[in-house]
PDB file of N, CA and C in Angstrom:
ATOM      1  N   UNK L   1     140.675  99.230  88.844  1.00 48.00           N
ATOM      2  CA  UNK L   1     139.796  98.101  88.608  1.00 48.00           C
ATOM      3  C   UNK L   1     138.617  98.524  87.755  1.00 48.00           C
ATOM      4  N   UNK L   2     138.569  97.683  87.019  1.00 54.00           N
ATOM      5  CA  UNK L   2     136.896  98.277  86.146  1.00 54.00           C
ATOM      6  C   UNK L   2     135.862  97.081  86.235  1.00 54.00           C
ATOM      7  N   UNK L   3     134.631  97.434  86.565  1.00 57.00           N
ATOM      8  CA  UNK L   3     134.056  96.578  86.446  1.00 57.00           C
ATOM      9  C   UNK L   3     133.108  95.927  85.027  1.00 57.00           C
ATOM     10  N   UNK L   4     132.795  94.557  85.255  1.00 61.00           N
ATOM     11  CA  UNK L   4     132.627  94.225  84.080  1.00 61.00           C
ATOM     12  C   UNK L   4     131.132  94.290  84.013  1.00 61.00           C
ATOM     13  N   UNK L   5     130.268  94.525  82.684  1.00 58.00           N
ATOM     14  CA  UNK L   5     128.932  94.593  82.844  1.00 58.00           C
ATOM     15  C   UNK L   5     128.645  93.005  82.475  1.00 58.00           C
ATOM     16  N   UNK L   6     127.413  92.746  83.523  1.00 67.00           N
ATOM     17  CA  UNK L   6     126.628  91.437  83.306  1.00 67.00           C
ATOM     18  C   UNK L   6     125.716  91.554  83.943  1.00 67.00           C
ATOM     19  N   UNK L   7     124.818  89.750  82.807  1.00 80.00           N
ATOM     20  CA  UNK L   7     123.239  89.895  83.499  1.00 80.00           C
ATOM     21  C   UNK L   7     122.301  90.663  83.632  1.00 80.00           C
ATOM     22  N   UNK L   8     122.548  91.088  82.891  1.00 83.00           N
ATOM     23  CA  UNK L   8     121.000  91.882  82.914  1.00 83.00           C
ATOM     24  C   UNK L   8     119.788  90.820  83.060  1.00 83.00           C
ATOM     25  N   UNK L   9     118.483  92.284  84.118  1.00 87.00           N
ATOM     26  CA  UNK L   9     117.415  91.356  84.205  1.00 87.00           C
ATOM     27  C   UNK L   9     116.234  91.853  84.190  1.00 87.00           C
ATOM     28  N   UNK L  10     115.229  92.026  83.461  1.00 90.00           N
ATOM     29  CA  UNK L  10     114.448  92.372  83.096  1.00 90.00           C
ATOM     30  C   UNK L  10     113.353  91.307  83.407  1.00 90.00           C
ATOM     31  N   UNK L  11     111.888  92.360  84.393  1.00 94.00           N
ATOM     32  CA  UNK L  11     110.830  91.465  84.421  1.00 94.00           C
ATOM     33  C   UNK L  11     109.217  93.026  84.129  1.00 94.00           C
ATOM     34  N   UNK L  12     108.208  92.588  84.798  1.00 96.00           N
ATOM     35  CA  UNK L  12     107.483  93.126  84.514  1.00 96.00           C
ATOM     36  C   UNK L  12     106.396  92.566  84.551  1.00 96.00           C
ATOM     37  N   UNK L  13     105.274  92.996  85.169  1.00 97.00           N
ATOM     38  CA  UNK L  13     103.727  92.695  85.645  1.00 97.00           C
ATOM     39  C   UNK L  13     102.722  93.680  85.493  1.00 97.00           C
ATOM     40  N   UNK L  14     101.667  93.496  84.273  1.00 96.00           N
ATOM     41  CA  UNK L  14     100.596  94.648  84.571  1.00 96.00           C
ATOM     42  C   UNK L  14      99.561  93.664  84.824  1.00 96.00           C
ATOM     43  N   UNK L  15      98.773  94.102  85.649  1.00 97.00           N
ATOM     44  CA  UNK L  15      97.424  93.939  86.105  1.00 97.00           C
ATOM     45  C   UNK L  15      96.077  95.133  85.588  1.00 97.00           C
ATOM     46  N   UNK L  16      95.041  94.682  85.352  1.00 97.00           N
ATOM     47  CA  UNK L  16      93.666  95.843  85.625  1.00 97.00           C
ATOM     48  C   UNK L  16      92.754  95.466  85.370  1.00 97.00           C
ATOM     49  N   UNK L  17      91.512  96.131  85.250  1.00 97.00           N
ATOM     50  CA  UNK L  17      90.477  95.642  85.461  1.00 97.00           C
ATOM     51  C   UNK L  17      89.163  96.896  85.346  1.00 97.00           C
ATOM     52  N   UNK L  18      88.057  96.765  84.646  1.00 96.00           N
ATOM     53  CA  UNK L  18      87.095  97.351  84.464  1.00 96.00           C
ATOM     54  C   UNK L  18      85.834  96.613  84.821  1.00 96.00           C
ATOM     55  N   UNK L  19      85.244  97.802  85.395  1.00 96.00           N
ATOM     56  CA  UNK L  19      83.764  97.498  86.501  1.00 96.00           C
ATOM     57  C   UNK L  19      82.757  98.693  85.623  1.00 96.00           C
ATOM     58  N   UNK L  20      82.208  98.292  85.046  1.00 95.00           N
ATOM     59  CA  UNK L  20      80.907  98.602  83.863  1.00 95.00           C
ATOM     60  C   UNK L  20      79.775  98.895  84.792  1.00 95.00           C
ATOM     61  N   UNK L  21      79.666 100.664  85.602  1.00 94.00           N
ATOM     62  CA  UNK L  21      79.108 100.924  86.575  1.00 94.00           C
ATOM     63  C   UNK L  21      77.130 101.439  85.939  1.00 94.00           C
ATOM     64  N   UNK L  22      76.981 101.536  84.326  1.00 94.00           N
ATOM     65  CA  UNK L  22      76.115 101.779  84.129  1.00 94.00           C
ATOM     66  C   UNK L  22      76.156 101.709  82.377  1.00 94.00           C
ATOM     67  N   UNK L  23      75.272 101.318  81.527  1.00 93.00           N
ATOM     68  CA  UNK L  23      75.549 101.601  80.302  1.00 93.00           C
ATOM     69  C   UNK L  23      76.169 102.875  79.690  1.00 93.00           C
ATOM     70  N   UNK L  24      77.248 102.925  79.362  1.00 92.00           N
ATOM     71  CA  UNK L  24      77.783 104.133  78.827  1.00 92.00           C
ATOM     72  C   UNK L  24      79.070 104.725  79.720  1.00 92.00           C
ATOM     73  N   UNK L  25      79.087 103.895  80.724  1.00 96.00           N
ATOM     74  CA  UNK L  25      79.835 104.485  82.176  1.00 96.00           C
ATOM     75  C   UNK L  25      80.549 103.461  82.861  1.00 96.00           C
ATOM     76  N   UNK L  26      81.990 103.549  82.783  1.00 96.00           N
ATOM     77  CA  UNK L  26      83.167 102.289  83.463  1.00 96.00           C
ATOM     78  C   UNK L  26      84.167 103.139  84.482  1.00 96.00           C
ATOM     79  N   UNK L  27      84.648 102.105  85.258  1.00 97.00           N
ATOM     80  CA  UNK L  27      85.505 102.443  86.028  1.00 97.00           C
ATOM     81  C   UNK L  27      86.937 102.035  85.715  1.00 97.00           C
ATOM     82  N   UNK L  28      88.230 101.883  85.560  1.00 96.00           N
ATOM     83  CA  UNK L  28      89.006 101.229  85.189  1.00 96.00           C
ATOM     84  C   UNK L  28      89.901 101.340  86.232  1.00 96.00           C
ATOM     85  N   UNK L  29      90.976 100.452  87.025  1.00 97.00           N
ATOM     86  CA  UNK L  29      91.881 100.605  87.893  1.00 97.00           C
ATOM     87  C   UNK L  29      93.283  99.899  87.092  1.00 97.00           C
ATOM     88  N   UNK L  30      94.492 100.279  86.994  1.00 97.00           N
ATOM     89  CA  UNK L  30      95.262  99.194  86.185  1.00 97.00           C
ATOM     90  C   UNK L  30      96.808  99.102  86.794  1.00 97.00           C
ATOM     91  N   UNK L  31      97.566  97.998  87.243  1.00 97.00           N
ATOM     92  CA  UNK L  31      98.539  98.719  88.043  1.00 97.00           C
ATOM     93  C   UNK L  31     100.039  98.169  87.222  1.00 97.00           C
ATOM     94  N   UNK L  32     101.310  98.451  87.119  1.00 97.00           N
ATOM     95  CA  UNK L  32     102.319  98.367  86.109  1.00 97.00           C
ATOM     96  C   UNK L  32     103.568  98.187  87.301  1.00 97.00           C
ATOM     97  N   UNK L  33     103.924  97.313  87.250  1.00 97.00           N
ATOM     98  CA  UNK L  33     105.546  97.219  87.994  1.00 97.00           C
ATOM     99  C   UNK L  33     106.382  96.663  87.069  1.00 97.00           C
ATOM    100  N   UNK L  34     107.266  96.964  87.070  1.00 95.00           N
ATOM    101  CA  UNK L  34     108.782  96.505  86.268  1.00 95.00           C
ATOM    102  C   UNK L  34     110.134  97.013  87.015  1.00 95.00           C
ATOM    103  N   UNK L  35     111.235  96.084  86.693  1.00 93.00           N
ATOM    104  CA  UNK L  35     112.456  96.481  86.898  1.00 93.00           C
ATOM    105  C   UNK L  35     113.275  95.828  86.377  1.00 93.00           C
ATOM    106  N   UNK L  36     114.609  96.690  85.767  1.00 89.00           N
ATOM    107  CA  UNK L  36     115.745  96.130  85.454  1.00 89.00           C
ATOM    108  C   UNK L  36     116.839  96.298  86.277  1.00 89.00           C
ATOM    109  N   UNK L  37     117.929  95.294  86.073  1.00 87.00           N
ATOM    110  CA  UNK L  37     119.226  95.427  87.061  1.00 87.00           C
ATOM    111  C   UNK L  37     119.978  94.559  86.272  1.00 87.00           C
ATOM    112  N   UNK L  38     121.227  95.062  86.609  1.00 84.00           N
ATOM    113  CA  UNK L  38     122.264  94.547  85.279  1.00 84.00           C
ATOM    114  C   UNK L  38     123.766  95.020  86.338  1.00 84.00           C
ATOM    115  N   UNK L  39     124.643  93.747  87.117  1.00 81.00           N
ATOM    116  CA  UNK L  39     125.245  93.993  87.226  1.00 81.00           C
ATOM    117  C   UNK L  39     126.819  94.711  86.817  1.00 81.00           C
ATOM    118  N   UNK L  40     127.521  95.933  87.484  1.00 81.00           N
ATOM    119  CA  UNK L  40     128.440  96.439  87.110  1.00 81.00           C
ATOM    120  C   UNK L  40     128.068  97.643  86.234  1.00 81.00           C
ATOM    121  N   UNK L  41     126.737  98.154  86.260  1.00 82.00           N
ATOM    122  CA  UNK L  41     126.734  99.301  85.053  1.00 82.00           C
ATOM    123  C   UNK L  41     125.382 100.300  85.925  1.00 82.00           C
ATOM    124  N   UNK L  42     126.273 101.170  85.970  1.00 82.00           N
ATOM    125  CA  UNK L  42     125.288 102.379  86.408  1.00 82.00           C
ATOM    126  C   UNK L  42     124.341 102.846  85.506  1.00 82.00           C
ATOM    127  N   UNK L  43     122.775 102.429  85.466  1.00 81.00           N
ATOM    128  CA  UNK L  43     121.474 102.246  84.688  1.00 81.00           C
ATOM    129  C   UNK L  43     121.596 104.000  84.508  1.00 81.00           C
ATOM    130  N   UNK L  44     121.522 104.718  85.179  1.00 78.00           N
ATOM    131  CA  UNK L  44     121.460 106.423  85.139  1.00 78.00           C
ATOM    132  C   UNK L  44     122.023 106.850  84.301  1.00 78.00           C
ATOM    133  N   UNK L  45     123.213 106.467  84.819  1.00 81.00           N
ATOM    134  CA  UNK L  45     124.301 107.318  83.585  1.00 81.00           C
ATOM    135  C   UNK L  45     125.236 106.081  81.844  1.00 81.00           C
ATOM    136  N   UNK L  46     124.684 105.005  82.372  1.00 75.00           N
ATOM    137  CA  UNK L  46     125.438 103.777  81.537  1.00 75.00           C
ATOM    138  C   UNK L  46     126.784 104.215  81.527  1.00 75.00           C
ATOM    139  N   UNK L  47     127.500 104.471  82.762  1.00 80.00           N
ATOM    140  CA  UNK L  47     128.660 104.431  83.378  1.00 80.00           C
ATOM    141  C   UNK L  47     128.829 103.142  83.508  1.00 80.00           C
ATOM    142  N   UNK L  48     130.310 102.620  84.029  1.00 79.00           N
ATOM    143  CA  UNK L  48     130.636 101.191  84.672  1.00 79.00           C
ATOM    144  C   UNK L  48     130.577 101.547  85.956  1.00 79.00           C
ATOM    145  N   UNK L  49     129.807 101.008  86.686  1.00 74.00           N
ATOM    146  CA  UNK L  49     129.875 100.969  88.057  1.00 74.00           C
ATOM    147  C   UNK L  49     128.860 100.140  88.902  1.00 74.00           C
ATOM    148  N   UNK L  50     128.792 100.195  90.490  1.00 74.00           N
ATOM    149  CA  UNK L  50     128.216  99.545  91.023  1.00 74.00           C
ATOM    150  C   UNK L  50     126.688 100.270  91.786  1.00 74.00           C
ATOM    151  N   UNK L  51     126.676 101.668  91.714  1.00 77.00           N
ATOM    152  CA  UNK L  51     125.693 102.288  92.074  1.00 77.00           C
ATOM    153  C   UNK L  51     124.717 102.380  90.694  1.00 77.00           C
ATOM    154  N   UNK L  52     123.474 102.123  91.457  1.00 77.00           N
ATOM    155  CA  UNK L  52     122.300 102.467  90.745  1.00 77.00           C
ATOM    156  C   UNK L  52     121.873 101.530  89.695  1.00 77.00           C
ATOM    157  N   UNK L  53     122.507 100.578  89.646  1.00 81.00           N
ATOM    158  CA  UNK L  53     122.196  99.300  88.997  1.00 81.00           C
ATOM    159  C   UNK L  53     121.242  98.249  88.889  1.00 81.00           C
ATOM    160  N   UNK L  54     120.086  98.949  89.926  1.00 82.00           N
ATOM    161  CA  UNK L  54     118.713  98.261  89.746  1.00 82.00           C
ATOM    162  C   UNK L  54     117.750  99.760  89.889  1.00 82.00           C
ATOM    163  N   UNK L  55     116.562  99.248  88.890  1.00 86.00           N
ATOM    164  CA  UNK L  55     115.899 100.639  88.959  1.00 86.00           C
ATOM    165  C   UNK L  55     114.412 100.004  88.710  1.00 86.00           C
ATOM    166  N   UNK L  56     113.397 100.484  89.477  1.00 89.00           N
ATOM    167  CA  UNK L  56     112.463  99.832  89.620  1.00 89.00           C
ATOM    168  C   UNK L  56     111.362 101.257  88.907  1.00 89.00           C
ATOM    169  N   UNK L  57     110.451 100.354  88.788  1.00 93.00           N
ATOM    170  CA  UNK L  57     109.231 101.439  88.047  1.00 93.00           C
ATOM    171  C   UNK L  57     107.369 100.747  88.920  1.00 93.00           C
ATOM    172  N   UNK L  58     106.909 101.672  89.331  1.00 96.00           N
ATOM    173  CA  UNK L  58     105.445 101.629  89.819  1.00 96.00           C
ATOM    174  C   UNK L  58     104.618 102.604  89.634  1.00 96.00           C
ATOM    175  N   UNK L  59     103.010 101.786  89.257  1.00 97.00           N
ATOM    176  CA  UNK L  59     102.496 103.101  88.355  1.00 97.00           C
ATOM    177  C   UNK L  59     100.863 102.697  88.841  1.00 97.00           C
ATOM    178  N   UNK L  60      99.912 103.473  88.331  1.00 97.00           N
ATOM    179  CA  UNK L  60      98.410 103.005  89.450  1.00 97.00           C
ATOM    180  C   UNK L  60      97.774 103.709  88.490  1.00 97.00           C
ATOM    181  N   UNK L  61      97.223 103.894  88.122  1.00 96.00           N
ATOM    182  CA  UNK L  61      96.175 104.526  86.847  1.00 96.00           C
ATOM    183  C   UNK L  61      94.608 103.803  87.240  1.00 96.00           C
ATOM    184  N   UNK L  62      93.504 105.171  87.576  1.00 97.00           N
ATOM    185  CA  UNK L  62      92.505 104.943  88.204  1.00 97.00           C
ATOM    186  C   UNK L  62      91.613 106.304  87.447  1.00 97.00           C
ATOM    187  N   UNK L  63      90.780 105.728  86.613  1.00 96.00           N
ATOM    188  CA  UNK L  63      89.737 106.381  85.886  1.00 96.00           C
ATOM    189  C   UNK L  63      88.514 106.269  85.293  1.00 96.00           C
ATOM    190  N   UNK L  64      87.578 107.319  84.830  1.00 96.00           N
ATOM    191  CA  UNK L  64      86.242 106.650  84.556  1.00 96.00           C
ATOM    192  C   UNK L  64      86.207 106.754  83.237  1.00 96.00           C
ATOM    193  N   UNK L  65      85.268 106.539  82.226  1.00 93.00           N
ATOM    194  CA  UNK L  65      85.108 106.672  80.665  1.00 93.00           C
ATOM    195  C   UNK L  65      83.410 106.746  80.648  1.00 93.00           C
ATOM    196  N   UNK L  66      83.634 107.723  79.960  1.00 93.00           N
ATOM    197  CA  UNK L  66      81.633 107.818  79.137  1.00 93.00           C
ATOM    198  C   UNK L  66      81.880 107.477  77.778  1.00 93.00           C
ATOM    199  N   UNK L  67      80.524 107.035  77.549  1.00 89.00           N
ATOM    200  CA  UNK L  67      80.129 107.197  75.877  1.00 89.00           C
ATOM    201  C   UNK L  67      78.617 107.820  75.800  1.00 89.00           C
ATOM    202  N   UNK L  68      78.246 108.705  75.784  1.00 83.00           N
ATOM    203  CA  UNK L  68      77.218 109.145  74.942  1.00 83.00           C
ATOM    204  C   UNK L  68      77.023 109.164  73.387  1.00 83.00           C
TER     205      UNK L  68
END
């Protein structure tokens, strides 16, 4: 039996945000989710198959910035 590839689905959300803690001086927090899934096709290897066919991504990025 082979399976057939379909549907793919692709989404994705970033969020963030900066807090301006002093002239010259920010905080930034920013956060990133996405995932694809595509039935019948192994995303890892782009094999045909039924494993591993959704693969998700999460990410958090938290930092400061100067300007002198």
């Amino acid at each position: 039996n082979q399976v057939v590839a379909a549907d793919r689905e692709r989404q994705g959300v970033a969020i963030g945000g900066t807090w301006n803690i002093a002239p010259g001086l920010a905080l930034f927090l920013e956060y990133l989710w996405g995932e694809v899934k595509e039935n019948g096709v192994n995303l890892l290897t782009g094999a045909p198959g039924v494993q591993n066919n959704k693969v998700d991504i999460n990410v958090v990025s938290l930092g400061i910035s100067f300007v002198w």
